[in-house]
Coordinates of C-alpha atoms in Angstrom, one line a residue:
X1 CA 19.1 19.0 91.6
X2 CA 15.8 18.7 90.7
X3 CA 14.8 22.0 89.8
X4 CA 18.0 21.8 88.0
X5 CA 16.8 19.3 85.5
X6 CA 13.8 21.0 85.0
X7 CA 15.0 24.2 84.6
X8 CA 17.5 22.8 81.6
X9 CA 14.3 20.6 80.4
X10 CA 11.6 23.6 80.2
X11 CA 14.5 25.5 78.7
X12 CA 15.4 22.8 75.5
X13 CA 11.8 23.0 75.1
X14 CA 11.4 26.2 75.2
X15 CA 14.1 26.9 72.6
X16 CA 13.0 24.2 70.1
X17 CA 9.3 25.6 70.1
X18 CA 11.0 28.7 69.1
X19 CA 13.2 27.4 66.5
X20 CA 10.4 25.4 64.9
X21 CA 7.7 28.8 65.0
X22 CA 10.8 30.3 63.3
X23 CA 11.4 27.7 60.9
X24 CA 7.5 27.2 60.3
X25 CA 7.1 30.7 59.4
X26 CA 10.1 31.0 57.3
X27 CA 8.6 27.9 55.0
X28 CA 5.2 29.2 54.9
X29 CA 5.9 32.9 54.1
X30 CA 10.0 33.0 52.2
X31 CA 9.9 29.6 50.6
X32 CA 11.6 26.0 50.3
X33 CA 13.9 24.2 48.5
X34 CA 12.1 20.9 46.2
X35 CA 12.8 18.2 44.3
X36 CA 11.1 17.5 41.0
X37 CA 10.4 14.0 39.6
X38 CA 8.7 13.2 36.3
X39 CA 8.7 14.3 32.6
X40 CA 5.9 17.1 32.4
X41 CA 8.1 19.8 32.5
X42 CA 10.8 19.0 30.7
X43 CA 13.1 20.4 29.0
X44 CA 12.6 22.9 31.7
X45 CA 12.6 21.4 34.7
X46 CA 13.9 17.3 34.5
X47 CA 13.5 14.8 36.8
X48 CA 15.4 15.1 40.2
X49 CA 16.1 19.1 39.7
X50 CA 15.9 20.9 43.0
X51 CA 14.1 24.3 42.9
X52 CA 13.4 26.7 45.3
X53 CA 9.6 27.8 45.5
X54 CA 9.3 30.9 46.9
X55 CA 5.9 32.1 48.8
X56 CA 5.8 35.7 49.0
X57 CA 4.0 36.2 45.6
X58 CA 1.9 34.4 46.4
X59 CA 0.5 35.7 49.7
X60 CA 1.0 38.9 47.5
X61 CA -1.0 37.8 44.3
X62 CA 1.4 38.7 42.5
X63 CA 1.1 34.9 40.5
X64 CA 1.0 35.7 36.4
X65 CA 1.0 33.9 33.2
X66 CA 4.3 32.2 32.9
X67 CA 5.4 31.6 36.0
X68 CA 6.1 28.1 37.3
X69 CA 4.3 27.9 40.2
X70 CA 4.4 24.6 43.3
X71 CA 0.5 23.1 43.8
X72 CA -1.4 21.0 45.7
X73 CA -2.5 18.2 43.6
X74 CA -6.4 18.7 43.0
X75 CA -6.5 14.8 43.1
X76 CA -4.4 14.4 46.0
X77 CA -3.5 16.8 48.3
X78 CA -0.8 15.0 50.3
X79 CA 1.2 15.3 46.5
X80 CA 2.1 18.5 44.8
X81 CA 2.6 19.2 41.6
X82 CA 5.0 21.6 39.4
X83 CA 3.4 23.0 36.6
X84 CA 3.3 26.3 34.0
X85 CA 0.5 29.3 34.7
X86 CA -1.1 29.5 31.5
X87 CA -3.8 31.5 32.3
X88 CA -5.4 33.7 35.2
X89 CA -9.0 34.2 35.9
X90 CA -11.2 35.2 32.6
X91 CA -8.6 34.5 30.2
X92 CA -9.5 32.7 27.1
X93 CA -7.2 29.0 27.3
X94 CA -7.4 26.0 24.6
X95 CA -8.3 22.8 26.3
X96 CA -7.4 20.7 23.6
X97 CA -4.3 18.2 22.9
X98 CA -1.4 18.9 20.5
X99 CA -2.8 16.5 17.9
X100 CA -6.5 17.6 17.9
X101 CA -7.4 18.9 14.8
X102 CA -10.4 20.8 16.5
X103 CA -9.5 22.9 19.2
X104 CA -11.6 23.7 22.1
X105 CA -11.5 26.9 24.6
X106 CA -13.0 27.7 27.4
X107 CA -12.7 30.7 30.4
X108 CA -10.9 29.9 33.5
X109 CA -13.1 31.0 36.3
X110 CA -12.8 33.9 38.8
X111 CA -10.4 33.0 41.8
X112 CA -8.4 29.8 39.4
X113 CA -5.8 29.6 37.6
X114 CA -5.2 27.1 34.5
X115 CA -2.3 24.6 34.8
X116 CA -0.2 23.0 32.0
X117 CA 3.2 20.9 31.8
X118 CA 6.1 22.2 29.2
X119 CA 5.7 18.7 28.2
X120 CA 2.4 18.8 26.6
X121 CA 2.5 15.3 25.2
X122 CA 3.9 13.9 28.9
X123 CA 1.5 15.7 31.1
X124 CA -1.5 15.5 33.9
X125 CA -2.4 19.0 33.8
X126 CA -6.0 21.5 33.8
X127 CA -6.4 19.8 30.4
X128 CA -7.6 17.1 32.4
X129 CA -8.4 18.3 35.6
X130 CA -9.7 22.0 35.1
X131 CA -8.8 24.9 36.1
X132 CA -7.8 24.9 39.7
X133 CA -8.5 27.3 42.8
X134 CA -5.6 30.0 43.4
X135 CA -5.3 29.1 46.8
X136 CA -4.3 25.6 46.5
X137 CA -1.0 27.4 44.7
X138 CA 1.7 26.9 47.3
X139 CA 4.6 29.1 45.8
X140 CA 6.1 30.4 42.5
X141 CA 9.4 28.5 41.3
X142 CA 12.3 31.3 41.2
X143 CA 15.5 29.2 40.9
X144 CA 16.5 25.7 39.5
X145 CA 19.5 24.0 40.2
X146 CA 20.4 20.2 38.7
X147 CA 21.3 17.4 40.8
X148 CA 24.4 17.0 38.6
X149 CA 25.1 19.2 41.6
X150 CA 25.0 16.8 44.0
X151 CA 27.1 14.4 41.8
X152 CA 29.6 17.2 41.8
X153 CA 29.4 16.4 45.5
X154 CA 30.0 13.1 45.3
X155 CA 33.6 13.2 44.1
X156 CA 34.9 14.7 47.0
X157 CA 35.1 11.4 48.5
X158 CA 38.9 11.9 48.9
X159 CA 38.2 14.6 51.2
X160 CA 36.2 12.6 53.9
X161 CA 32.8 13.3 52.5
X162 CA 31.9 10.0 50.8
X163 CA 29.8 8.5 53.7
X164 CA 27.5 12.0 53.8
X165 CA 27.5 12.0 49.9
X166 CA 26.3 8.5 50.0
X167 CA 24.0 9.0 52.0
X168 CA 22.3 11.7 50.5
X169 CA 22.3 9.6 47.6
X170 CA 21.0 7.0 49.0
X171 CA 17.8 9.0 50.7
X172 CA 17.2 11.2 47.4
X173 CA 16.9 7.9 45.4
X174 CA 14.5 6.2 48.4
X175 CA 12.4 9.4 48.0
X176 CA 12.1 9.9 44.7
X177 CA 9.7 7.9 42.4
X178 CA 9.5 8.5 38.9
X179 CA 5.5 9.7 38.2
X180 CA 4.8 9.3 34.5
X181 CA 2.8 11.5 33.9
X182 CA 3.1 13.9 36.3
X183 CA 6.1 17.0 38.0
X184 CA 5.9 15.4 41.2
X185 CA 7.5 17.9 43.7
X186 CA 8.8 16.6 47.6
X187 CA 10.4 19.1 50.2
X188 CA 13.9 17.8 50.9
X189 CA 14.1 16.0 54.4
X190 CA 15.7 18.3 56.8
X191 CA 18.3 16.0 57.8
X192 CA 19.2 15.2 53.9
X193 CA 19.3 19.2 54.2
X194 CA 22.0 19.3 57.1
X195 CA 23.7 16.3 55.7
X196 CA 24.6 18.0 52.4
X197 CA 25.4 20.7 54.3
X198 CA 27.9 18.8 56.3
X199 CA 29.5 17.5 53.7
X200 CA 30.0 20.6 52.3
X201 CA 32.1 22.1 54.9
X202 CA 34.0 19.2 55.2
X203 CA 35.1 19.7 51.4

């Protein structure tokens, strides 16, 4: 009986420290789906729109100017932030503000990249900051997807789904802080993640 129970036991364990290498590996090196809080990127991106950052460029390097890319804050790196690549190493970039008259330039170093907002008048960005190191990138945004989505969702609540819906609701507003000037990005929770889809196949 015993043996039993620690066969089953060693087993369970043995399966969730394979599902979570799997599921580590899959975040790190294909990507994850985020939500965006704040005005910096708007109209592009607006507060609570989920995108999905994927990794491979940039384990690849294959980052360029354009691309909206997920970072670790330089100021905090428990936050990350969503921003535009406006310039790879020894390109020429204007550090100024939209209302200076003067405008100043300056080089972005080797092995950084330089970081602004869409939102140039609502925006924490290299302006401020500097250029920041390439490695602190964490992935390149590839697809964007409103959370008019989720309110889509919601009025299935005829079907049985209003207590999952509501829910998710609920936790997306509890997570999500409005940052003024700042694309604040947070990975959705893995049980919000089940939970929508839950309610999905019960639609």
């Amino acid at each position: 009986m015993f043996r039993r129970v620690l066969g089953k036991t060693l087993g369970f364990v043995g399966y969730t420290v394979q599902y979570g290498c799997i599921a580590h590996c899959a975040f790190e090196y294909i990507g994850e789906f985020v939500v965006c809080s704040g005005p910096s990127m708007e109209p592009t991106i607006v507060n609570h729109d989920i995108v999905f950052s994927e990794r491979m460029s940039r384990h690849l390097c294959k980052i360029e100017k354009g691309d909206i890319v997920i970072a670790k804050s330089p100021f905090d790196p428990n936050m990350n932030i969503c921003k535009r690549v406006i310039g790879l190493e020894g390109d020429k970039v204007c550090t100024s503000a939209p209302s200076d008259v003067f405008k100043s330039h300056t080089y972005v170093p080797k092995g950084h990249v330089w970081l602004e907002g869409d939102n140039l008048r609502n925006s924490t960005d290299s302006r401020s900051y500097g250029p920041i190191p390439y490695a602190l990138i964490r992935g390149r945004v590839c697809l964007k997807s409103s959370m008019a989505i989720l309110s889509t969702i919601q009025r299935c609540e005829s079907v049985g789904s209003s207590k999952q819906v509501c829910l998710i609701d609920q936790s997306l507003d509890n997570i999500l802080s409005s940052s003024p000037f700042c694309c604040v990005v947070m990975s959705l929770d893995v049980i919000a993640t089940t939970t929508l889809e839950t309610a999905l196949a019960s639609a």
